[in-house]
mmCIF file of C-alpha atoms in Angstrom:
data_model
loop_
_atom_site.group_PDB
_atom_site.id
_atom_site.type_symbol
_atom_site.label_atom_id
_atom_site.label_comp_id
_atom_site.label_asym_id
_atom_site.label_seq_id
_atom_site.Cartn_x
_atom_site.Cartn_y
_atom_site.Cartn_z
ATOM 1 C CA MET A 835 175.341 -69.839 17.282
ATOM 2 C CA ARG A 836 175.169 -72.178 14.371
ATOM 3 C CA THR A 837 172.525 -74.881 14.718
ATOM 4 C CA ILE A 838 173.610 -78.426 13.888
ATOM 5 C CA ASN A 839 171.686 -81.708 13.640
ATOM 6 C CA PRO A 840 168.066 -81.347 14.736
ATOM 7 C CA SER A 841 167.298 -83.945 17.390
ATOM 8 C CA THR A 842 164.047 -85.067 18.990
ATOM 9 C CA PRO A 843 160.789 -83.609 17.629
ATOM 10 C CA MET A 844 159.009 -80.877 19.534
ATOM 11 C CA ARG A 845 156.147 -81.974 21.745
ATOM 12 C CA THR A 846 152.868 -80.079 21.449
ATOM 13 C CA PHE A 847 150.451 -79.560 24.347
ATOM 14 C CA HIS A 848 146.880 -78.473 23.630
ATOM 15 C CA ASP A 849 146.561 -76.310 26.754
ATOM 16 C CA LEU A 850 148.222 -75.392 30.065
ATOM 17 C CA ARG A 851 146.490 -78.164 32.011
ATOM 18 C CA GLU A 852 147.936 -80.728 29.599
ATOM 19 C CA LEU A 853 151.364 -79.165 30.179
ATOM 20 C CA ALA A 854 150.822 -79.475 33.936
ATOM 21 C CA GLY A 855 150.166 -83.176 33.429
ATOM 22 C CA ALA A 856 153.689 -83.528 32.012
ATOM 23 C CA ASN A 857 155.351 -82.377 35.238
ATOM 24 C CA GLY A 858 158.427 -84.512 35.851
ATOM 25 C CA GLU A 859 158.961 -85.395 32.191
ATOM 26 C CA THR A 860 162.291 -84.853 30.439
ATOM 27 C CA PHE A 861 162.555 -83.152 27.039
ATOM 28 C CA GLY A 862 165.343 -83.147 24.511
ATOM 29 C CA PRO A 863 168.079 -83.384 23.807
ATOM 30 C CA SER A 864 168.130 -80.208 21.755
ATOM 31 C CA ARG A 865 170.070 -79.907 18.540
ATOM 32 C CA TRP A 866 173.816 -79.333 18.757
ATOM 33 C CA PHE A 867 175.179 -75.771 18.772
ATOM 34 C CA GLU A 868 178.789 -75.059 17.873
ATOM 35 C CA VAL A 869 180.457 -72.462 20.093
ATOM 36 C CA THR A 870 182.702 -70.464 17.753
ATOM 37 C CA GLN A 871 185.351 -67.868 18.475
ATOM 38 C CA ASP A 872 183.357 -65.340 16.453
ATOM 39 C CA ASN A 873 180.328 -65.896 18.721
ATOM 40 C CA VAL A 874 182.398 -65.631 21.909
ATOM 41 C CA THR A 875 184.181 -62.491 20.690
ATOM 42 C CA ALA A 876 180.891 -60.857 19.677
ATOM 43 C CA TYR A 877 179.421 -61.710 23.079
ATOM 44 C CA ALA A 878 182.536 -60.335 24.828
ATOM 45 C CA HIS A 879 182.176 -57.030 23.012
ATOM 46 C CA SER A 880 178.434 -56.841 23.647
ATOM 47 C CA VAL A 881 178.860 -57.161 27.426
ATOM 48 C CA GLY A 882 182.275 -55.517 27.827
ATOM 49 C CA ASP A 883 184.009 -58.631 29.178
ATOM 50 C CA LEU A 884 187.098 -58.742 26.961
ATOM 51 C CA LEU A 885 189.258 -60.907 29.224
ATOM 52 C CA TRP A 886 191.956 -62.746 27.235
ATOM 53 C CA ILE A 887 190.622 -66.167 28.257
ATOM 54 C CA HIS A 888 187.626 -65.402 26.018
ATOM 55 C CA THR A 889 189.152 -63.279 23.254
ATOM 56 C CA ASP A 890 192.811 -64.190 22.683
ATOM 57 C CA PRO A 891 193.164 -67.727 21.279
ATOM 58 C CA GLU A 892 196.980 -67.555 21.014
ATOM 59 C CA ARG A 893 197.454 -66.475 24.617
ATOM 60 C CA ALA A 894 194.848 -68.955 25.847
ATOM 61 C CA ALA A 895 196.639 -71.787 24.023
ATOM 62 C CA LYS A 896 199.879 -70.905 25.838
ATOM 63 C CA GLU A 897 198.723 -69.768 29.271
ATOM 64 C CA SER A 898 195.329 -71.310 29.991
ATOM 65 C CA GLU A 899 194.828 -74.653 31.659
ATOM 66 C CA PHE A 900 192.033 -75.204 29.103
ATOM 67 C CA GLY A 901 194.345 -74.965 26.099
ATOM 68 C CA THR A 902 192.014 -72.624 24.242
ATOM 69 C CA THR A 903 189.587 -69.764 24.750
ATOM 70 C CA ILE A 904 186.336 -70.461 26.594
ATOM 71 C CA ALA A 905 182.792 -69.131 26.425
ATOM 72 C CA HIS A 906 181.555 -66.837 29.163
ATOM 73 C CA GLY A 907 179.317 -68.548 31.703
ATOM 74 C CA TYR A 908 176.663 -65.924 31.067
ATOM 75 C CA MET A 909 176.905 -66.660 27.350
ATOM 76 C CA THR A 910 176.062 -70.290 28.108
ATOM 77 C CA LEU A 911 173.071 -69.116 30.140
ATOM 78 C CA GLY A 912 172.099 -66.793 27.312
ATOM 79 C CA MET A 913 171.844 -69.813 25.014
ATOM 80 C CA LEU A 914 169.222 -71.513 27.214
ATOM 81 C CA PRO A 915 166.207 -70.054 25.371
ATOM 82 C CA GLU A 916 167.482 -71.420 22.058
ATOM 83 C CA ILE A 917 168.368 -74.758 23.684
ATOM 84 C CA MET A 918 164.919 -74.980 25.309
ATOM 85 C CA ARG A 919 162.865 -73.697 22.344
ATOM 86 C CA PRO A 920 162.379 -77.117 20.685
ATOM 87 C CA PHE A 921 161.418 -78.964 23.890
ATOM 88 C CA PHE A 922 157.694 -78.223 23.648
ATOM 89 C CA ARG A 923 155.067 -75.732 22.657
ATOM 90 C CA VAL A 924 151.638 -75.020 24.072
ATOM 91 C CA GLU A 925 148.880 -74.160 21.607
ATOM 92 C CA GLY A 926 147.263 -70.757 22.102
ATOM 93 C CA ILE A 927 150.267 -69.156 23.812
ATOM 94 C CA SER A 928 151.078 -65.640 22.621
ATOM 95 C CA MET A 929 154.098 -64.961 24.820
ATOM 96 C CA ALA A 930 156.738 -66.902 26.733
ATOM 97 C CA ILE A 931 159.257 -65.053 28.911
ATOM 98 C CA LEU A 932 161.970 -66.022 31.353
ATOM 99 C CA VAL A 933 161.083 -64.714 34.803
ATOM 100 C CA GLY A 934 163.994 -66.105 36.770
ATOM 101 C CA LEU A 935 166.861 -68.447 37.380
ATOM 102 C CA ASP A 936 167.272 -70.326 40.593
ATOM 103 C CA LYS A 937 170.197 -72.646 41.176
ATOM 104 C CA VAL A 938 172.828 -72.240 38.430
ATOM 105 C CA ARG A 939 176.100 -74.156 38.305
ATOM 106 C CA PHE A 940 178.968 -74.036 35.832
ATOM 107 C CA HIS A 941 180.578 -77.437 36.250
ATOM 108 C CA ARG A 942 183.368 -76.748 33.750
ATOM 109 C CA PRO A 943 184.040 -74.219 30.999
ATOM 110 C CA VAL A 944 182.807 -74.531 27.446
ATOM 111 C CA ARG A 945 185.839 -74.522 25.172
ATOM 112 C CA VAL A 946 185.612 -72.654 21.873
ATOM 113 C CA GLY A 947 185.084 -75.155 19.057
ATOM 114 C CA THR A 948 182.928 -77.388 21.246
ATOM 115 C CA ARG A 949 179.388 -78.407 20.385
ATOM 116 C CA ILE A 950 176.809 -78.175 23.155
ATOM 117 C CA ARG A 951 173.209 -79.264 23.564
ATOM 118 C CA GLY A 952 170.729 -79.540 26.400
ATOM 119 C CA THR A 953 167.967 -81.534 27.994
ATOM 120 C CA GLY A 954 165.308 -80.237 30.343
ATOM 121 C CA THR A 955 163.104 -81.721 33.018
ATOM 122 C CA LEU A 956 159.807 -80.025 33.794
ATOM 123 C CA THR A 957 159.976 -79.506 37.566
ATOM 124 C CA SER A 958 156.799 -77.516 38.221
ATOM 125 C CA VAL A 959 153.778 -76.067 36.478
ATOM 126 C CA ARG A 960 151.541 -73.581 38.239
ATOM 127 C CA VAL A 961 148.455 -72.656 36.217
ATOM 128 C CA LEU A 962 147.280 -69.153 37.125
ATOM 129 C CA PRO A 963 144.580 -66.827 35.842
ATOM 130 C CA GLY A 964 146.077 -65.447 32.641
ATOM 131 C CA GLY A 965 148.717 -68.135 32.067
ATOM 132 C CA CYS A 966 151.165 -70.246 33.995
ATOM 133 C CA ILE A 967 154.629 -70.292 35.505
ATOM 134 C CA TYR A 968 156.705 -73.392 34.901
ATOM 135 C CA GLY A 969 160.053 -74.564 36.175
ATOM 136 C CA MET A 970 162.583 -76.415 34.062
ATOM 137 C CA ARG A 971 165.875 -77.936 35.188
ATOM 138 C CA VAL A 972 168.144 -77.601 32.160
ATOM 139 C CA SER A 973 171.354 -79.540 31.788
ATOM 140 C CA VAL A 974 173.831 -78.441 29.119
ATOM 141 C CA GLU A 975 176.369 -80.977 27.906
ATOM 142 C CA ALA A 976 179.433 -80.660 25.696
ATOM 143 C CA GLU A 977 180.111 -83.225 23.018
ATOM 144 C CA ASP A 978 182.717 -85.840 23.992
ATOM 145 C CA GLU A 979 182.646 -84.819 27.676
ATOM 146 C CA THR A 980 181.158 -86.664 30.611
ATOM 147 C CA GLY A 981 178.547 -84.901 32.694
ATOM 148 C CA PRO A 982 177.023 -81.456 32.300
ATOM 149 C CA VAL A 983 178.972 -78.254 31.722
ATOM 150 C CA CYS A 984 176.106 -76.196 33.158
ATOM 151 C CA THR A 985 172.870 -76.842 35.022
ATOM 152 C CA ALA A 986 170.217 -74.229 35.688
ATOM 153 C CA ASP A 987 166.760 -74.160 37.204
ATOM 154 C CA THR A 988 164.686 -71.764 35.099
ATOM 155 C CA LEU A 989 161.280 -70.194 35.684
ATOM 156 C CA SER A 990 159.233 -69.127 32.670
ATOM 157 C CA ARG A 991 155.823 -67.568 32.210
ATOM 158 C CA LEU A 992 153.418 -68.509 29.438
ATOM 159 C CA THR A 993 150.613 -66.131 28.496
ATOM 160 C CA PRO A 994 147.660 -67.119 26.244
#
């Protein structure tokens, strides 16, 4: 994905307890990302999902209700780490990994040529020995569209 227009500055937390104090806060929006046909085609080949709605712009223009090719839903989910990366950082963290997704909804497809970005609300922070697990409700929006194209509740682990 090509990154366009940096948005709000990243927030820095000094430790995990300070992060826990931000529970309920909203971060973002992220920068805009353009969804290109080259990206969608590369993704299609990498996962073996070569359905024409993703890979054949001419056919999609004629036969699809969307008027163009669309990104895979899983591709949109795969962009969440990059969307979420600028929301915040915690000093002293050596590793951050996704440990799960809870409720995920694709409200409408992401058309190729669209720019998307996201916001996230910190929904939980559980400080544990050796790190923490935090929940984030991420909402992905498409430029010039009303409402989210995707929402997902993520769980991530931070390790000092």
